[in-house]
Tab-separated table of C-alpha atoms in Angstrom:
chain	number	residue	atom	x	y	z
A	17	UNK	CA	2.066	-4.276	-25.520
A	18	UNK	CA	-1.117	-4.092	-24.094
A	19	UNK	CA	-2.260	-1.636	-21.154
A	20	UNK	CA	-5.265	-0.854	-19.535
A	21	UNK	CA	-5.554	2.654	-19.880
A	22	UNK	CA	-8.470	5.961	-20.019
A	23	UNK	CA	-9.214	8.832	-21.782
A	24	UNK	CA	-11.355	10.150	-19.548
A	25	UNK	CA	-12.238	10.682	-15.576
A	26	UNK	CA	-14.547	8.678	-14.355
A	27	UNK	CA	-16.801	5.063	-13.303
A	28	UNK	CA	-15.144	1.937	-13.824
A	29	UNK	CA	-16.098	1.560	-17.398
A	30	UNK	CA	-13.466	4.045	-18.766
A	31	UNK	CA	-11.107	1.646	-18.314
A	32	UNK	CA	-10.193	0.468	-21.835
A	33	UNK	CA	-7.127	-2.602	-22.942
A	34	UNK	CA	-5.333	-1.114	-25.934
A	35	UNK	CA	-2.255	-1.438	-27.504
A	36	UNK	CA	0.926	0.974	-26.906
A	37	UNK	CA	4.702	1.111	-27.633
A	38	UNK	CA	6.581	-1.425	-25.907
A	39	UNK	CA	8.729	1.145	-23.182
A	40	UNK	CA	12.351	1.184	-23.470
A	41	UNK	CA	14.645	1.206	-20.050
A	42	UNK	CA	16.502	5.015	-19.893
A	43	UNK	CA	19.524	5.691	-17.327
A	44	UNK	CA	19.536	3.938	-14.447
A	45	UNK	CA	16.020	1.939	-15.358
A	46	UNK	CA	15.270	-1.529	-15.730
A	47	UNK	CA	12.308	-3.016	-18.245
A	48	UNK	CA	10.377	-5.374	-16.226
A	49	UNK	CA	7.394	-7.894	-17.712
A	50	UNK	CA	4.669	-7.461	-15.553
A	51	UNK	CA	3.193	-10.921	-13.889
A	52	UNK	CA	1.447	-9.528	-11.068
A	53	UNK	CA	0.168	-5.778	-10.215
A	54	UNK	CA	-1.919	-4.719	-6.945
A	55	UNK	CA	-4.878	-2.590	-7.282
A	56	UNK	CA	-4.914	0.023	-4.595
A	57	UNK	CA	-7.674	2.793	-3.289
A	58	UNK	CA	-5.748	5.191	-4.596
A	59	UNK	CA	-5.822	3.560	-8.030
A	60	UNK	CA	-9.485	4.020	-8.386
A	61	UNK	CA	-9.407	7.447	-6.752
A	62	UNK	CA	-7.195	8.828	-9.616
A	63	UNK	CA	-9.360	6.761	-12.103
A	64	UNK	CA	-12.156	8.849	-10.692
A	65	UNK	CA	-10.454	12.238	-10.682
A	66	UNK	CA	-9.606	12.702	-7.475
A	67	UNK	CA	-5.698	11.751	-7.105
A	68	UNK	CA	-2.581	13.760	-7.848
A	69	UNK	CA	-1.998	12.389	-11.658
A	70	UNK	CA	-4.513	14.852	-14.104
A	71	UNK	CA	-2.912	13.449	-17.157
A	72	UNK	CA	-4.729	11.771	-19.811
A	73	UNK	CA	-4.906	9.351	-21.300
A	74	UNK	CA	-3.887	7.419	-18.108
A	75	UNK	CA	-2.408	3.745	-17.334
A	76	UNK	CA	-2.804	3.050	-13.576
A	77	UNK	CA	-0.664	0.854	-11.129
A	78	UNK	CA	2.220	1.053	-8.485
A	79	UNK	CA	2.376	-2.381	-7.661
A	80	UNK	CA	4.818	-4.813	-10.138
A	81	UNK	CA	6.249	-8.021	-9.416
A	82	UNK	CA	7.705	-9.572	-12.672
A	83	UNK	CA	10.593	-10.146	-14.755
A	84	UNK	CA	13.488	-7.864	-15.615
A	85	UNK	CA	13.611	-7.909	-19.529
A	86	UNK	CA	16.189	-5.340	-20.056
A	87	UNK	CA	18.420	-2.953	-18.127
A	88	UNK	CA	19.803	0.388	-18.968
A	89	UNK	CA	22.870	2.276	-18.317
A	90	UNK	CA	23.951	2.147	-14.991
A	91	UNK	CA	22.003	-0.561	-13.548
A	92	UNK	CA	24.419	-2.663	-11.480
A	93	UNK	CA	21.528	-4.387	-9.290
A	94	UNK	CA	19.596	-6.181	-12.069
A	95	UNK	CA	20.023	-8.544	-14.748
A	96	UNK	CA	17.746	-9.910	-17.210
A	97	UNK	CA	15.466	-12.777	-15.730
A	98	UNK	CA	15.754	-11.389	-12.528
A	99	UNK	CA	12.269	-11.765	-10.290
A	100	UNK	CA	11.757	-8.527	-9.060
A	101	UNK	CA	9.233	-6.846	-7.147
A	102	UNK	CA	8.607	-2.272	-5.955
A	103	UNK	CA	6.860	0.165	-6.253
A	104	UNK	CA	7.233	3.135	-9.156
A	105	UNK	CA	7.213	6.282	-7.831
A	106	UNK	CA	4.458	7.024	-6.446
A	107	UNK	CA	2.580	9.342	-7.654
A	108	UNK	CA	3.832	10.490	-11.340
A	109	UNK	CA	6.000	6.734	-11.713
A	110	UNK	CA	2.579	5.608	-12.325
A	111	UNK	CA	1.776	2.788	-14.860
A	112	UNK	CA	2.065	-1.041	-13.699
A	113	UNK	CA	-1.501	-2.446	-15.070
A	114	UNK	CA	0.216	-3.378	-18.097
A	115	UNK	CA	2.536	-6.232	-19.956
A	116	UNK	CA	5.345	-4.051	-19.468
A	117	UNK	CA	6.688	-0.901	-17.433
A	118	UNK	CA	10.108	1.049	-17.095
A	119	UNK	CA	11.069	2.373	-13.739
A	120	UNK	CA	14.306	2.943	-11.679
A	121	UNK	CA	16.208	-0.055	-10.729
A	122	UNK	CA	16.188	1.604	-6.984
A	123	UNK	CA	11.725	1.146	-6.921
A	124	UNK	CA	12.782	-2.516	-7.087
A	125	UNK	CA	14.123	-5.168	-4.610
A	126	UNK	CA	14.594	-9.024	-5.534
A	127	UNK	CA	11.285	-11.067	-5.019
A	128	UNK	CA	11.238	-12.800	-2.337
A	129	UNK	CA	12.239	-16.486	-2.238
A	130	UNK	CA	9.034	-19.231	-1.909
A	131	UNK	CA	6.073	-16.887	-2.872
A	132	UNK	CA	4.519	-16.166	-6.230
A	133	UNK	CA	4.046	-12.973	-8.462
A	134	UNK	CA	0.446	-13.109	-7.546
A	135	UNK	CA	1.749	-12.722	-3.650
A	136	UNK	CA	5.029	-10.146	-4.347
A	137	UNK	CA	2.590	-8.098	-6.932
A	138	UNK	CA	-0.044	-7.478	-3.863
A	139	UNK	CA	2.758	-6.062	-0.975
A	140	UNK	CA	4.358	-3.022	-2.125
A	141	UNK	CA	2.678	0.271	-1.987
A	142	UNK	CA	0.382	-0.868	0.877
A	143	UNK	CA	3.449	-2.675	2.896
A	144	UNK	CA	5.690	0.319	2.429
A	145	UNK	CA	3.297	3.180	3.241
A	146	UNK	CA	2.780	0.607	6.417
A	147	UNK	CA	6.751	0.378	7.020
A	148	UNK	CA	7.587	3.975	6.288
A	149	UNK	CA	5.068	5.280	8.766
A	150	UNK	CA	5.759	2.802	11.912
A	151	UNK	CA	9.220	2.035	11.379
A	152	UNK	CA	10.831	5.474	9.540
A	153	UNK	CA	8.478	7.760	10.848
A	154	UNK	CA	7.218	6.947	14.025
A	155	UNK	CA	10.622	4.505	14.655
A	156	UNK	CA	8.551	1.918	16.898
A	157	UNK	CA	10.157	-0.023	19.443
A	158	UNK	CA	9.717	-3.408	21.153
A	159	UNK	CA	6.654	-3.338	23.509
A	160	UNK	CA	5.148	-0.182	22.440
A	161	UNK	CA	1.728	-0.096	21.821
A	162	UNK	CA	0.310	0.219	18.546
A	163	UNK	CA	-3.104	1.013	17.124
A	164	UNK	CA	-3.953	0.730	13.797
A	165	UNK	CA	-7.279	1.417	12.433
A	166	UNK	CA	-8.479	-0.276	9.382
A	167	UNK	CA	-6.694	-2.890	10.287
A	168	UNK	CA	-7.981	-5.383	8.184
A	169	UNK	CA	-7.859	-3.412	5.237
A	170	UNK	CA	-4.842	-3.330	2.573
A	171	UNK	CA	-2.586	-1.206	4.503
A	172	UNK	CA	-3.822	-1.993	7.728
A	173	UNK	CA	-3.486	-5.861	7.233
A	174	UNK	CA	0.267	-5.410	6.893
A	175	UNK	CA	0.820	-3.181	9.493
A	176	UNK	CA	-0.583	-5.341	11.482
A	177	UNK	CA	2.134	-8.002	10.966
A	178	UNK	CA	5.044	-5.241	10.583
A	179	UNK	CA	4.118	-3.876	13.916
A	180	UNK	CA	4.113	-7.396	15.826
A	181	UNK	CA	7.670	-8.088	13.734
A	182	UNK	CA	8.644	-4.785	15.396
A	183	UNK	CA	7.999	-6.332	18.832
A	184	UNK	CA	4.657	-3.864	19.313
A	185	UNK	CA	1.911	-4.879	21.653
A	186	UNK	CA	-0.801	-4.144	18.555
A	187	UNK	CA	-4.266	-2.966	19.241
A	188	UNK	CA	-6.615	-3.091	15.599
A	189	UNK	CA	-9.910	-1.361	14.807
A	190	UNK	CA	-12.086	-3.363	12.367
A	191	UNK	CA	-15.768	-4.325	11.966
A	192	UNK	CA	-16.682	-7.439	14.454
A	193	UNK	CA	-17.144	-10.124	11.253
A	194	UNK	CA	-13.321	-9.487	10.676
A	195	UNK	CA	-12.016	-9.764	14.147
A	196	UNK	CA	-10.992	-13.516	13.317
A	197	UNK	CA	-8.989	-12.465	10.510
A	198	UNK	CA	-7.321	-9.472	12.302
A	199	UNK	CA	-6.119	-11.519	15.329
A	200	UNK	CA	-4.809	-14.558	12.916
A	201	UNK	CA	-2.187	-11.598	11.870
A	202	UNK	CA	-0.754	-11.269	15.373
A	203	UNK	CA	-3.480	-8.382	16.782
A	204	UNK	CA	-3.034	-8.206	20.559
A	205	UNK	CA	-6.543	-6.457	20.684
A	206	UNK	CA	-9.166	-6.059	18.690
A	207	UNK	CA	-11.704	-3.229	18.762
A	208	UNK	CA	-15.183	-3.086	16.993
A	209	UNK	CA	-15.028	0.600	15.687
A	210	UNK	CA	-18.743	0.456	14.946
A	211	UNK	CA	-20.217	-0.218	18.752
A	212	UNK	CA	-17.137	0.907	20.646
A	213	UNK	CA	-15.149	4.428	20.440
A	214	UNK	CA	-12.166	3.717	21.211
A	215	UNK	CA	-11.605	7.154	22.493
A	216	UNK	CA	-13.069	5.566	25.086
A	217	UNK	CA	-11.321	2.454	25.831
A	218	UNK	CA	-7.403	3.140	24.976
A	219	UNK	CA	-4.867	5.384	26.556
A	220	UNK	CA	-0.825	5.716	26.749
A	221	UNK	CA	-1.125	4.820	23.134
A	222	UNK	CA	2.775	5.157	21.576
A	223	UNK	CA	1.863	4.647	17.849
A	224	UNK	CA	-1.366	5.427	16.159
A	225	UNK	CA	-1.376	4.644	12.321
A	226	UNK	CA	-4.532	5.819	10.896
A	227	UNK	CA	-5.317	5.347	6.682
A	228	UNK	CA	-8.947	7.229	7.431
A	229	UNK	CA	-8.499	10.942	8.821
A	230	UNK	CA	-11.583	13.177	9.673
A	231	UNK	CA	-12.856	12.435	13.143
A	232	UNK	CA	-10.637	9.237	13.885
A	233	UNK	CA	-7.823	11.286	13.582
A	234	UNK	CA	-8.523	13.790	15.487
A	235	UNK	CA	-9.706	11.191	18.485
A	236	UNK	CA	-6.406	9.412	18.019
A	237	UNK	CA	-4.908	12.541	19.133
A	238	UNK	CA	-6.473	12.436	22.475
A	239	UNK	CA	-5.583	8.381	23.308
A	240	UNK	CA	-1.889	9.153	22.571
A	241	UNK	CA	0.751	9.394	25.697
A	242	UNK	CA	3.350	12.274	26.378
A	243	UNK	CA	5.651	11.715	23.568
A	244	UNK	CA	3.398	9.596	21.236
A	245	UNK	CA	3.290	9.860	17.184
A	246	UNK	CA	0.079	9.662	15.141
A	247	UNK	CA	0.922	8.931	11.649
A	248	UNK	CA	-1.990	9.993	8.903
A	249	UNK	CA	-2.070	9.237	5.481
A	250	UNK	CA	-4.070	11.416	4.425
A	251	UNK	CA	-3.717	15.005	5.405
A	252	UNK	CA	-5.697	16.516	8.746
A	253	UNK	CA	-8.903	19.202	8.170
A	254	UNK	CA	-8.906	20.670	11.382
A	255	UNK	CA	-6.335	24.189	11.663
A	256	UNK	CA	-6.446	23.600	15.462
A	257	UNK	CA	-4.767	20.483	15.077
A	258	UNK	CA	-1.166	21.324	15.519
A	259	UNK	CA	-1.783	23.577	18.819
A	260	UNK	CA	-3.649	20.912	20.267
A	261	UNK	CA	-0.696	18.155	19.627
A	262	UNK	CA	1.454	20.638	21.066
A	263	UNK	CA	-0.085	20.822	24.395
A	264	UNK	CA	-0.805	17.629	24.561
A	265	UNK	CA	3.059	16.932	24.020
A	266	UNK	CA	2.530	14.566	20.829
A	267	UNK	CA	3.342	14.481	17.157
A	268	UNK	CA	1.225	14.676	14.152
A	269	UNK	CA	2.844	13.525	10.851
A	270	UNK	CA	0.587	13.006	7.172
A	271	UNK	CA	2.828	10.300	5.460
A	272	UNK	CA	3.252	10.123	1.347
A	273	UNK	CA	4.311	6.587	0.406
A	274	UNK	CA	7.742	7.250	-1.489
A	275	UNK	CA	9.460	4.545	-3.923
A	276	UNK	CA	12.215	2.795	-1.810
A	277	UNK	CA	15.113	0.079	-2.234
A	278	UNK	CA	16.173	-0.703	1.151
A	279	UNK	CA	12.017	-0.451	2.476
A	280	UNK	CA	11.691	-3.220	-0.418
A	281	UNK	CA	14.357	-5.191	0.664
A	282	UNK	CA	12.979	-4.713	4.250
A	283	UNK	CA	9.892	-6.517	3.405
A	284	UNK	CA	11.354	-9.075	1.416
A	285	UNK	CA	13.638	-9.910	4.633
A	286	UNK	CA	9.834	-10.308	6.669
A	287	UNK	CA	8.361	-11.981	4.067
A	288	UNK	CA	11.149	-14.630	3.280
A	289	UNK	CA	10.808	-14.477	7.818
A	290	UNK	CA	7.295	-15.783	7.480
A	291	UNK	CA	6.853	-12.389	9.020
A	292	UNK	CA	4.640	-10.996	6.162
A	293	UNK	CA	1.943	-11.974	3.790
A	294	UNK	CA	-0.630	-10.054	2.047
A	295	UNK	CA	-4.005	-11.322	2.107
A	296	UNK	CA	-5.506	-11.600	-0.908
A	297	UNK	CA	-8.875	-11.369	-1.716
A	298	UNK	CA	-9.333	-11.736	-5.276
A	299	UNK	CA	-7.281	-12.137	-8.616
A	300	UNK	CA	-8.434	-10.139	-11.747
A	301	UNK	CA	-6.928	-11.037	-15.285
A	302	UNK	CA	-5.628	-7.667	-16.392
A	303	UNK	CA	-8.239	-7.270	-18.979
A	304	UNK	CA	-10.940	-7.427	-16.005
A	305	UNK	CA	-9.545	-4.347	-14.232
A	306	UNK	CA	-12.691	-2.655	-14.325
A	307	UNK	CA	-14.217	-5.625	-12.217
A	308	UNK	CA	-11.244	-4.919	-9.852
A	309	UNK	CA	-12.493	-1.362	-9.241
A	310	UNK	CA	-15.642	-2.537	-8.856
A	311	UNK	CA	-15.083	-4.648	-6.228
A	312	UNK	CA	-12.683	-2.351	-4.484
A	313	UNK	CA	-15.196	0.568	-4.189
A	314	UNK	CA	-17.204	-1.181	-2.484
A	315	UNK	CA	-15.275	-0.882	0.439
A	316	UNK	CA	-15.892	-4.661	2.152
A	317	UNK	CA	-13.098	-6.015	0.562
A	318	UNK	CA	-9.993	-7.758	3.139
A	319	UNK	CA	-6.331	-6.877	2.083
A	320	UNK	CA	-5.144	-6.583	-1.233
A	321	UNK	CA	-6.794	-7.196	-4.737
A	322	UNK	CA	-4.611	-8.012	-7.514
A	323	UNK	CA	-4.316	-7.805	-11.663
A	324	UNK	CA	-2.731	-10.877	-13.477
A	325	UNK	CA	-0.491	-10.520	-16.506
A	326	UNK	CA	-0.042	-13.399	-19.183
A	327	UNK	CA	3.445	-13.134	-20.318
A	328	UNK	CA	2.984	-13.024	-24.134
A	329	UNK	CA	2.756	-15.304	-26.283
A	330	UNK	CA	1.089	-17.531	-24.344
């Protein structure tokens, strides 16, 4: 088959297409040919050096939506020619930007009805890092009110939508030029993080979901009510932090997206709603994944960019 894959750390350009062994599905895996695979921050961080995966040579991607080929032992959930779209296991399940992949049957849920591979491939890490933290971790409610910062951004985008599906009165940071965009996704509010601290502005916050850390997360800390939940994803810098969330009567929690049947079914069920929808803001051919990187680093970029797989033969 053919990957996209690097020997070394680095810039874009180590990403190479070449040729490896076709994988085989072990206990309790299913084969699945790759249609459609997201390309995430965190994919270009590890590209770089900086993620949790140090082996090389390295194929990157979490995101799959495509089409079981084979199942192994075990699998009672799957058959072959099943649509299917998950997550692997994030981190070390790593290896979607490729024809094919092996993963547990349990990183996969059905794809949902009426949207494309292009669509499913885009939704899962981002969608479940947004569900796990507002709706496992911080267990939000109808008419609680939610900020999310980044909220035009991959994960913010979708928790966005989750949160309103929730019932959440949802307040969004993002740059003015994508205020438009955040509002068409159901944003109550919108603030302009770049001529307004919302420090300032927002209190009796329930919810804050925050993808950025540093200094935003410790100001969320301050906006939050008696009670409230602030849900990082990545961890917090400051050693105060935990005495100060403590008198202030709050909760602090640094969230690891983990691979997850019933989140993936969850999404499907808000997708097939009309609930949920990735934006999309461009399509790469797989070969091109380099350009993907590119374009992602530049952090301007609206929701989700995604890899396209030929099936082969074609």
């Amino acid at each position: 088959m053919h990957a996209i894959s690097q020997d070394i750390h680095g810039a874009p350009d180590v990403l190479k297409k070449v040729r490896l062994p076709k994988p085989v599905p072990g206990l309790s895996q299913i084969s699945v040919a790759v249609r459609a695979a997201g390309v995430n921050p965190t994919d270009w961080k590890h590209r770089a050096g900086g993620g949790f995966v140090d082996r090389l040579p390295l194929v990157l991607g979490w995101d799959v939506s495509g089409i079981v080929e084979a199942v192994g032992y075990g699998v009672t959930l799957f058959k072959p020619g099943d649509e299917v779209f998950g997550m692997l296991p994030y981190p070390y399940g790593v290896g979607s930007h490729a024809e094919y992949v092996t993963a547990p049957a349990r990183a996969f849920a059905h794809k949902p009805a009426g949207v494309d591979h292009t669509q499913a491939g885009a939704l899962p890490l981002a969608a479940l890092t947004a569900y796990q933290a507002l709706v496992d971790t911080a267990g939000i409610r109808p008419g609680q009110r939610v900020l999310v910062h980044a909220a035009a951004g991959g994960v913010g985008h979708l928790a966005v939508q989750i949160a309103k599906a929730r019932g959440a009165y949802v307040i969004g940071t993002a740059s003015a030029p994508k205020h438009d965009f955040v509002r068409s996704l159901g944003a109550d509010e919108v603030i302009d993080y770049r001529s307004v601290d919302f420090a300032e502005v927002l209190q009796d916050i329930d919810v804050v979901l925050d993808p950025l850390s540093g200094d935003t997360r410790a100001r969320s800390l301050g906006i939050l009510r008696p009670g409230g939940v602030l849900v990082s994803l990545l961890p917090g810098t400051d050693p105060d932090e935990a005495a100060r969330a403590d008198e202030l009567g709050v909760r602090v929690e640094t969230l690891l997206v983990e691979a997850d049947h019933a989140g993936m079914k969850a999404i499907a069920d808000l997708v097939e709603a009309g609930s949920l929808r990735a934006h999309i803001e461009a399509v790469f051919p797989l070969a091109e994944a380099a350009a993907a990187h590119t374009l992602g680093e530049t952090d301007r970029t609206t929701g989700k960019l995604v890899l396209t797989v030929e099936p082969q033969g074609s």
